[in-house]
Short mmCIF file of C-alpha atoms and ligand atoms in Angstrom, two decimals:
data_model
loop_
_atom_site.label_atom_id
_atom_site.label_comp_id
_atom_site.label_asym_id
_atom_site.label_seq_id
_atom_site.Cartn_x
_atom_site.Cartn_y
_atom_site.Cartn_z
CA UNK A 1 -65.06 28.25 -13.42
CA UNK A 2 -62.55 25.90 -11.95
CA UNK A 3 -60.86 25.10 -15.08
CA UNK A 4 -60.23 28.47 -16.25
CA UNK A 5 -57.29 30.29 -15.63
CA UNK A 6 -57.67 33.11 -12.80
CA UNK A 7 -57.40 37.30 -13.37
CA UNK A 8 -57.02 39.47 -10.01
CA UNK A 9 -56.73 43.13 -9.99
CA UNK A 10 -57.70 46.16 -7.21
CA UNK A 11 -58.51 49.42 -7.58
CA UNK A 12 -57.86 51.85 -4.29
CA UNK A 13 -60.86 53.60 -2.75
CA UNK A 14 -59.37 57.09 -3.01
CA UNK A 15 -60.35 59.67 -5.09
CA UNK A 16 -62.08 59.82 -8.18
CA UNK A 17 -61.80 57.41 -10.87
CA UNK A 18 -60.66 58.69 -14.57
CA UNK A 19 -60.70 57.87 -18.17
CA UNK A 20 -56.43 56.61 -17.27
CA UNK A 21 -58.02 54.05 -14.68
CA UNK A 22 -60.40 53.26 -17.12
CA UNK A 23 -58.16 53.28 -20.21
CA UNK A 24 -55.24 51.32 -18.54
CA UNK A 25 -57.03 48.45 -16.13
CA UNK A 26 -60.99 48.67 -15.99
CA UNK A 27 -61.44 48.10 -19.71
CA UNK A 28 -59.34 45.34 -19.46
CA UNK A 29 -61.63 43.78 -16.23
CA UNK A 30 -64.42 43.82 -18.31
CA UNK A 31 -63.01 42.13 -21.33
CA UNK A 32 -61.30 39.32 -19.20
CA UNK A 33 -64.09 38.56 -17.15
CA UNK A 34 -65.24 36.58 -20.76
CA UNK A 35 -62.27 34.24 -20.57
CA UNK A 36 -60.95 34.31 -16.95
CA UNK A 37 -62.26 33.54 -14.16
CA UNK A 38 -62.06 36.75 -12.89
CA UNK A 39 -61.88 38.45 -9.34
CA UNK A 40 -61.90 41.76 -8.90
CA UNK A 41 -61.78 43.64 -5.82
CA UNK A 42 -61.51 47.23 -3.93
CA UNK A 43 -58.31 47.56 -1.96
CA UNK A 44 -60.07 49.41 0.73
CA UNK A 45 -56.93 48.45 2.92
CA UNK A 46 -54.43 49.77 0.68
CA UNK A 47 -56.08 52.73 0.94
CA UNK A 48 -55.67 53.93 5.00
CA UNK A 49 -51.38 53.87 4.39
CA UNK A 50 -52.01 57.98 3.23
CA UNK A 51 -54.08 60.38 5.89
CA UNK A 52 -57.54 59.85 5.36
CA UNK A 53 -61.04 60.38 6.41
CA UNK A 54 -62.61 57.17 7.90
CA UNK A 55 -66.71 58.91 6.94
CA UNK A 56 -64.92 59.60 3.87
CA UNK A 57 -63.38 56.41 2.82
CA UNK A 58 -66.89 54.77 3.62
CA UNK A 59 -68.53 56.68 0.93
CA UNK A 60 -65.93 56.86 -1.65
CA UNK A 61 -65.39 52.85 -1.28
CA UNK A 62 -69.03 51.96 -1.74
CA UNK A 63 -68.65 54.58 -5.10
CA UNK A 64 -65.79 52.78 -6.33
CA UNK A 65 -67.56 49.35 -6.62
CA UNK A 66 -70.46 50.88 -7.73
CA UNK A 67 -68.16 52.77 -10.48
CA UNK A 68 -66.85 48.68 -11.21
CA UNK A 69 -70.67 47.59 -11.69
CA UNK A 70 -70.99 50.99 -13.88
CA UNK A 71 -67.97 50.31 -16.22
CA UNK A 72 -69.33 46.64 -16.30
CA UNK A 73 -68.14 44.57 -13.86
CA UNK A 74 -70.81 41.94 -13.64
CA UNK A 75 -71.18 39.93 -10.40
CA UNK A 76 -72.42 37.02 -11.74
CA UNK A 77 -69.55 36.30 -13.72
CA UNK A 78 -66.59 38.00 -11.87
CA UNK A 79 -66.17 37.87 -7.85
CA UNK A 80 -66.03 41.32 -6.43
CA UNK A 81 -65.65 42.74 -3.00
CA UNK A 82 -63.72 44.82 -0.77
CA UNK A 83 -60.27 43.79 0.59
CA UNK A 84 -60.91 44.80 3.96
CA UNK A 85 -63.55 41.92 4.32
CA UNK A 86 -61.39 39.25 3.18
CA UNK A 87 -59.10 38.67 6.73
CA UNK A 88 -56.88 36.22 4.24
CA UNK A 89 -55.35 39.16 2.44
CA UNK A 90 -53.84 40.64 5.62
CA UNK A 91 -52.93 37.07 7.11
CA UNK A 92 -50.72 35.87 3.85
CA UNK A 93 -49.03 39.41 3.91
CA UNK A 94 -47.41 38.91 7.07
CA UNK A 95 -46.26 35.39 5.63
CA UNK A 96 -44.76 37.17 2.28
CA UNK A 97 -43.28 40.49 4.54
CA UNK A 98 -40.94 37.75 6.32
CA UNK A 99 -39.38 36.64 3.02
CA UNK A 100 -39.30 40.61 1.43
CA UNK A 101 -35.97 42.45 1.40
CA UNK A 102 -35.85 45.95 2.60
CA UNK A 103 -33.82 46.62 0.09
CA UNK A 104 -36.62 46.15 -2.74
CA UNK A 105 -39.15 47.72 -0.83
CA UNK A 106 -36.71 50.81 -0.91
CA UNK A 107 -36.11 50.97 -4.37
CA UNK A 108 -40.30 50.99 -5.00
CA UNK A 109 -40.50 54.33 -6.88
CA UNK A 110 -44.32 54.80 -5.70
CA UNK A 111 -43.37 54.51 -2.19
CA UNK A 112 -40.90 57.35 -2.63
CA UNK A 113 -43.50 60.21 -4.06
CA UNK A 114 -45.64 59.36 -1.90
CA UNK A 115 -43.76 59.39 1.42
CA UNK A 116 -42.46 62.62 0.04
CA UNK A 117 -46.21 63.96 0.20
CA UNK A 118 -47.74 61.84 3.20
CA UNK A 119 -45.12 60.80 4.91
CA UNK A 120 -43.61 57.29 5.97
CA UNK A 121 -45.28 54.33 7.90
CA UNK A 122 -44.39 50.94 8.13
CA UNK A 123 -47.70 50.04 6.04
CA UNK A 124 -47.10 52.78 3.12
CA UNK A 125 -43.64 50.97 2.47
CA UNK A 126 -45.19 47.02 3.25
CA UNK A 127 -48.07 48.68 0.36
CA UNK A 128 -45.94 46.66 -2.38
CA UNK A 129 -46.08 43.29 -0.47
CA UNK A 130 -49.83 43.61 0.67
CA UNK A 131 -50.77 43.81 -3.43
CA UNK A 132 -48.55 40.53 -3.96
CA UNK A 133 -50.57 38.76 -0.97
CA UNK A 134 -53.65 40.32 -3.05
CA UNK A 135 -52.91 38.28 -5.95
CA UNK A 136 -50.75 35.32 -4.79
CA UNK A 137 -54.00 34.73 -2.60
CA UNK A 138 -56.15 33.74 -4.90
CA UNK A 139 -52.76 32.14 -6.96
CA UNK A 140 -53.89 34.45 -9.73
CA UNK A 141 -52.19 33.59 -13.36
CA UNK A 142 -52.59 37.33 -14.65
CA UNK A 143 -52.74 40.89 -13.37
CA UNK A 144 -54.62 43.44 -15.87
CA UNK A 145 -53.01 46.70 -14.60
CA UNK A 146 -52.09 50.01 -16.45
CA UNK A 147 -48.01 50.01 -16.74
CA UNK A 148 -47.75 52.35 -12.99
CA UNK A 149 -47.60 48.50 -11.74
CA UNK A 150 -45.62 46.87 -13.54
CA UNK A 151 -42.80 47.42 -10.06
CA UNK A 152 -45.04 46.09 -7.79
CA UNK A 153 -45.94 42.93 -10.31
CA UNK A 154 -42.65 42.40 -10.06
CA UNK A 155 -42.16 42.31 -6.55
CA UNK A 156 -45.44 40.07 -6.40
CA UNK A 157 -43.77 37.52 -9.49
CA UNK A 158 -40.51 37.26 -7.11
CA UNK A 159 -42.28 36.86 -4.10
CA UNK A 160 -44.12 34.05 -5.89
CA UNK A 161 -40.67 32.37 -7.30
CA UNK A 162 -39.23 32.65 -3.45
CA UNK A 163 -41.77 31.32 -1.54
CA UNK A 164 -41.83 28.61 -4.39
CA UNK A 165 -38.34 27.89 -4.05
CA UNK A 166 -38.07 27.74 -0.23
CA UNK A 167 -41.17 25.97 0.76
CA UNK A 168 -42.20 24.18 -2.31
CA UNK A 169 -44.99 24.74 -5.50
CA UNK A 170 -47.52 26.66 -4.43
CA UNK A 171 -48.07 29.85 -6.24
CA UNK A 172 -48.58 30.63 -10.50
CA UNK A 173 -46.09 33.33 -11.34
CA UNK A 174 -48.52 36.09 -12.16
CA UNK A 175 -48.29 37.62 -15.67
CA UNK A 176 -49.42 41.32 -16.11
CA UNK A 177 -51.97 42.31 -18.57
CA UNK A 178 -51.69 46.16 -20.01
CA UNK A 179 -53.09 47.44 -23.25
CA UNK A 180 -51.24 48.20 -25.77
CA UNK A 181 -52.34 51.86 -26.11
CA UNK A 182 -53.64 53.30 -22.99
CA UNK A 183 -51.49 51.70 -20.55
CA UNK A 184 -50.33 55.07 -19.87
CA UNK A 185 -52.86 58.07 -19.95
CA UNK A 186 -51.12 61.12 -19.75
CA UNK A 187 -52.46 64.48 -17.70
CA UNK A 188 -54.50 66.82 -19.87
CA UNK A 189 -52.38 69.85 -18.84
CA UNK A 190 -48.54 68.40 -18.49
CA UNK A 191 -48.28 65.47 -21.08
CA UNK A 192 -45.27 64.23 -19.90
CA UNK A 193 -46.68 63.02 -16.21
CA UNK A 194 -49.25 60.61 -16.44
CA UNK A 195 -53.18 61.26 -15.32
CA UNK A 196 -53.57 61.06 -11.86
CA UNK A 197 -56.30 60.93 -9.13
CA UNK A 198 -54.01 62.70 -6.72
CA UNK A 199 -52.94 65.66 -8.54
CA UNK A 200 -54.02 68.47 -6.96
CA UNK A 201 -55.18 70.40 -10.61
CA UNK A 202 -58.63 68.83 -11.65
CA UNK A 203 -58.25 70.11 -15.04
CA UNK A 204 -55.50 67.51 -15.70
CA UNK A 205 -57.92 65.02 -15.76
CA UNK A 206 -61.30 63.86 -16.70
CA UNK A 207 -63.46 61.54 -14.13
CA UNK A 208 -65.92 59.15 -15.35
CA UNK A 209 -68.66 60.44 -13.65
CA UNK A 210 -67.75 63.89 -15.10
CA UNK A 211 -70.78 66.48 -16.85
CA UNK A 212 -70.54 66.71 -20.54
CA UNK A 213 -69.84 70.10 -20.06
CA UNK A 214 -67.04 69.73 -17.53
CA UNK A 215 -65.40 66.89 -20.17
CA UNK A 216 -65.44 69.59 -22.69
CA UNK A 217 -63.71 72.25 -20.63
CA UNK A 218 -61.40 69.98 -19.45
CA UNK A 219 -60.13 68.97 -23.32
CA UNK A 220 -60.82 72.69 -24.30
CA UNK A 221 -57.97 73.42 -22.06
CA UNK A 222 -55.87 70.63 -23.08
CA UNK A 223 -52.22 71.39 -23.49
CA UNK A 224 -50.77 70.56 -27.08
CA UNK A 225 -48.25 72.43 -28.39
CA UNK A 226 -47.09 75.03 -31.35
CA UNK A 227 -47.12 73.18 -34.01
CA UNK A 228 -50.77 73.02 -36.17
CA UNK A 229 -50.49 69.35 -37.28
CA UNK A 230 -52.42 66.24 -35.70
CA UNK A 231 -49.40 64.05 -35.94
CA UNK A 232 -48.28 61.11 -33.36
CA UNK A 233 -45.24 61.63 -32.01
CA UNK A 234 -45.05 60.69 -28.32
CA UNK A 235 -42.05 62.44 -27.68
CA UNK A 236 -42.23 65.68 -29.73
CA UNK A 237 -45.68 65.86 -29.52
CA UNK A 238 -46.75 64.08 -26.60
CA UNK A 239 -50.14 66.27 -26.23
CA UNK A 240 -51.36 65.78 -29.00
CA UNK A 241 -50.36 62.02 -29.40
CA UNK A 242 -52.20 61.35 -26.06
CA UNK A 243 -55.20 63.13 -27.54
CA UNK A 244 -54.91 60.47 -30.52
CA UNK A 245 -54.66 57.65 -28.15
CA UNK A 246 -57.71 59.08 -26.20
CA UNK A 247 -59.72 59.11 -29.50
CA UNK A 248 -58.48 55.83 -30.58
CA UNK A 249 -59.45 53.80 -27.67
CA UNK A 250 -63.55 55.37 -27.60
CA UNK A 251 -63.99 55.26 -30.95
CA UNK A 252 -61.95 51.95 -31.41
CA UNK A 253 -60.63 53.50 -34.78
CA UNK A 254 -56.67 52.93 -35.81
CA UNK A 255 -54.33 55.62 -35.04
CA UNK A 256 -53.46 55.92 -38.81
CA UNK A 257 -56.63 55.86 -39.74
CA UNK A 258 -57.58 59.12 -37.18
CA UNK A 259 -54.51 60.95 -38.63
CA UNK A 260 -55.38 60.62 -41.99
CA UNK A 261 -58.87 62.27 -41.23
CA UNK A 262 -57.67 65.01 -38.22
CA UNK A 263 -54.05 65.77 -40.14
CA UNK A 264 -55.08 69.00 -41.47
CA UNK A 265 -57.79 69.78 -38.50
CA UNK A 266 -57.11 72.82 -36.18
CA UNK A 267 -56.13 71.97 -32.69
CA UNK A 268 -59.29 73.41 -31.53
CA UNK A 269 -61.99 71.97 -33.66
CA UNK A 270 -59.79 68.34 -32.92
CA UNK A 271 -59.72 68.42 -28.91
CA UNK A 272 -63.41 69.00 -29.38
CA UNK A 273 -63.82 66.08 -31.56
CA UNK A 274 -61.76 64.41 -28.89
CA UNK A 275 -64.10 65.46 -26.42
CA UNK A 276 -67.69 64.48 -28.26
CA UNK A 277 -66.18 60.88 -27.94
CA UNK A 278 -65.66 60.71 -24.54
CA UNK A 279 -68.81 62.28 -23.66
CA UNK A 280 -70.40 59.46 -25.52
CA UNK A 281 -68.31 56.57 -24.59
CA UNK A 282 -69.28 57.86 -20.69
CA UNK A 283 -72.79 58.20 -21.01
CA UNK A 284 -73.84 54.47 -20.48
CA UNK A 285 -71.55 54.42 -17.17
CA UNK A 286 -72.89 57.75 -15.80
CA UNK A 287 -76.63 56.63 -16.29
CA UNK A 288 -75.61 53.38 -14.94
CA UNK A 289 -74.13 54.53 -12.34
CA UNK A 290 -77.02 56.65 -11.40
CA UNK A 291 -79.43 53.24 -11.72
CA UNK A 292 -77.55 51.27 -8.44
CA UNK A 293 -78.69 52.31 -5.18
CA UNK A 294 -76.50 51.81 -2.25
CA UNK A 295 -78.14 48.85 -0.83
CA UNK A 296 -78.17 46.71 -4.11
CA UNK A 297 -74.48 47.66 -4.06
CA UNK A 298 -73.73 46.47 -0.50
CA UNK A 299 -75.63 43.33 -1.18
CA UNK A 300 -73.26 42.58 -3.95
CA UNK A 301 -69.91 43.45 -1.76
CA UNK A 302 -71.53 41.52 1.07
CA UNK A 303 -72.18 38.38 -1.38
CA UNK A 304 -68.29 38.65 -3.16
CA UNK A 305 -66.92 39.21 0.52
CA UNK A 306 -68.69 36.05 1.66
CA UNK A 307 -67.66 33.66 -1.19
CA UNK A 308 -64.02 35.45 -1.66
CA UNK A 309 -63.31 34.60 1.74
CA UNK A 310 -64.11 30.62 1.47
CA UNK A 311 -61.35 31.07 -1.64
CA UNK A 312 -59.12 32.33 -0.29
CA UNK A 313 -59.55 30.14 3.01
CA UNK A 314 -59.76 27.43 0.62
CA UNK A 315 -56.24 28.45 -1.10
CA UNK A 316 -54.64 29.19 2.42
CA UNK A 317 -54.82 25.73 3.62
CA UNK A 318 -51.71 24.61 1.78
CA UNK A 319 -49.59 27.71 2.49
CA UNK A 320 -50.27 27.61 6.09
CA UNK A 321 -49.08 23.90 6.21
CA UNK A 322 -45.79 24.84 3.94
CA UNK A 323 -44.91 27.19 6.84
CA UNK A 324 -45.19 24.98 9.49
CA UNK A 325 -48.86 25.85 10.85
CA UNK A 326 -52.46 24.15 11.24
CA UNK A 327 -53.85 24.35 7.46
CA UNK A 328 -57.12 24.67 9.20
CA UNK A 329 -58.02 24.83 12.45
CA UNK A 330 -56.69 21.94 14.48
CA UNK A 331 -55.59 19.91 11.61
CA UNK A 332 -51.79 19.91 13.06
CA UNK A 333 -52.28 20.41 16.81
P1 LIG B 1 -55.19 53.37 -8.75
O1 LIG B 1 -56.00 54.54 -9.04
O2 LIG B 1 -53.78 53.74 -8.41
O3 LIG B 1 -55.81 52.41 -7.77
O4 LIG B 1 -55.09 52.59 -10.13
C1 LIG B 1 -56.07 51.72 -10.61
C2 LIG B 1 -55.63 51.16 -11.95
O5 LIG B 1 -55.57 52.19 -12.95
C3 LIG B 1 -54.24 50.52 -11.92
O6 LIG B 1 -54.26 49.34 -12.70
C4 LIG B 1 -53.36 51.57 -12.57
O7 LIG B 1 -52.24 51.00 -13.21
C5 LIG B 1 -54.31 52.18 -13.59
N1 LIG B 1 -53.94 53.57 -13.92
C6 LIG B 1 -53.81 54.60 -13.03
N2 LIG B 1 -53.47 55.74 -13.67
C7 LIG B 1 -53.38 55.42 -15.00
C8 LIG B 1 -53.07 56.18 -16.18
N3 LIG B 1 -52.81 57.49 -16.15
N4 LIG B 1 -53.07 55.52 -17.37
C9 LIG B 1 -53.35 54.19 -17.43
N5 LIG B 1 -53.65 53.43 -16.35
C10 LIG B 1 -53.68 54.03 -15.15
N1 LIG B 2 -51.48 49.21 -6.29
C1 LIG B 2 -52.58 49.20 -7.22
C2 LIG B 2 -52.80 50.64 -7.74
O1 LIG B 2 -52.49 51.59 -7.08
C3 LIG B 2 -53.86 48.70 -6.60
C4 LIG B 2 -53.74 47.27 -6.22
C5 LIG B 2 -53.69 46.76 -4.95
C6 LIG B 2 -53.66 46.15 -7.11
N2 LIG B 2 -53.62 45.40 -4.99
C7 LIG B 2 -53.58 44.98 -6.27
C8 LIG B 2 -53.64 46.02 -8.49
C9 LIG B 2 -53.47 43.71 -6.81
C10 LIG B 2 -53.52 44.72 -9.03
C11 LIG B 2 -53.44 43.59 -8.20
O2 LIG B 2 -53.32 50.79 -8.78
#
């Protein structure tokens, strides 16, 4: 373990997960956890800077990491846990806010749609400097994220190169980590926005716990456009080149090689194609998912919580003492 360089990523509690979450960052988790030592964990904090439902969030949190052990997140090779059990995450926050501008916070584009839906607070615009403490925390060499993050990474990698140049070495620079196709899943029924778990039309998207049936409405009523050629072309064609990417990445065929056989196919006949693979590529995470019950799950979270916080209190010791405090308890006093 302690020789191997170190992968971090979260995933918020909110909503439903969907084949762009999986496509962009948990396919990646899974991969890395070979390599990396990997830690992987629910950002159950970032989570309460929208309105929310407290009996809500405490159902859809213990879904999301039992989603991660679905997808294949295996706890005896990666650490996982929820944020909100790890004090440390919160603590070197407050340390990193002190040395964030207001003026990058301002330009974060994701802070800006959403205070345009939920509103502003303090901790919806600090959101950006919470995910560096995330990482930086656990001085984390690489980020696997889909490309929605590649603002805050770079908020986290200057936050890393500040504190490093004011108080002395302490933190990697974190590199991100985003697939080369799928980084971007676009929505089902506007192909020019990407998928999202907050848009308020379900049919733009397809969750991983979906029914086969639902999966093949949902690409039944995929968007394309007026053409009758299976072609890639993200820009003049951006339905049906997501379509292709979808394909690609479940059947782990070549674009060219999908063209060659779907060219002449009729729009209809390919989104159902389309649709056959994902159904497939889903079924081992739905009956997984199904095979976890809730306690084995909060066994797990209670294990990663317990061993992700002697980390991160392990990590914290020499950050403290850069800024002038006890690196543990009485150690200064
Ligand atoms: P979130 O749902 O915002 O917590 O995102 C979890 C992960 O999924 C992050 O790494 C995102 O970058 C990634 N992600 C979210 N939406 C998409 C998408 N449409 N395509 C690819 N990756 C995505
Ligand atoms: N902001 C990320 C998202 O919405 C979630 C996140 C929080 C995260 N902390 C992180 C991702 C640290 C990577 C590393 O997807």
């Amino acid at each position: 373990m302690s020789d191997k360089k170190k992968v971090f990523s979260g995933i918020q509690p909110t909503g439903d997960i969907h084949i762009g979450n999986y496509l962009g960052a948990l396919r990646n988790w899974v991969k890395l956890q070979d390599t990396y030592d990997a830690i992987y964990c629910v950002v159950d904090l970032h989570a309460i800077t929208v309105p929310y439902d407290p009996v809500a969030l405490r159902r859809s949190r213990l879904n999301t990491a039992k989603l991660l052990l679905a997808v294949g997140v295996d706890p005896s090779r990666s650490l996982l846990y929820f944020q909100s059990q790890v004090p440390q995450h919160a603590e070197l926050s407050w340390m990193l806010s002190t040395i964030t501008s207001l003026g990058a916070l301002n330009r974060m584009t994701q802070f800006k749609e959403k205070a345009d839906k939920a509103g502003k607070n303090l901790g919806l615009f600090a959101y950006p400097v919470l995910m560096a403490a995330d990482i930086l925390v656990h001085k984390a060499h690489a980020v696997p994220v889909g490309d929605d993050q590649t603002q805050h990474l770079e908020l986290a990698r200057d936050l890393a190169e500040r504190f490093n140049s004011r108080f002395g070495d302490e933190f990697p620079v974190p590199e991100q980590i985003t697939p080369e196709i799928g980084a971007r899943v676009m929505s089902l029924k506007n192909p020019t926005s990407k998928m999202s778990k907050s848009d308020e039309d379900v049919n733009t998207r397809v969750l991983l716990l979906d029914e086969p049936d639902i999966i093949r409405k949902r690409f039944k009523a995929a968007v394309t456009d007026s053409e009758s050629e299976v072609r890639y072309d993200q820009e003049k064609k951006p339905g049906v080149s997501n379509l292709l990417d979808i394909l690609s990445l479940f059947t782990t065929r070549s674009i060219e090689d999908l063209v060659a056989e779907y060219h002449e196919t009729p729009y209809g006949h390919f989104k159902m194609t389309v649709a056959e693979a994902v159904v497939e590529g889903l079924s081992p995470v739905r009956s997984a998912f199904k095979a976890f019950d809730d306690e084995e799950v909060t066994r797990i979270m209670v294990k990663g919580a317990l061993d992700a916080r002697t980390r991160a209190e392990g990590e914290m010791a020499s950050v403290r003492k850069k800024l002038g405090f006890d690196a543990r308890l009485g150690d200064g006093a």
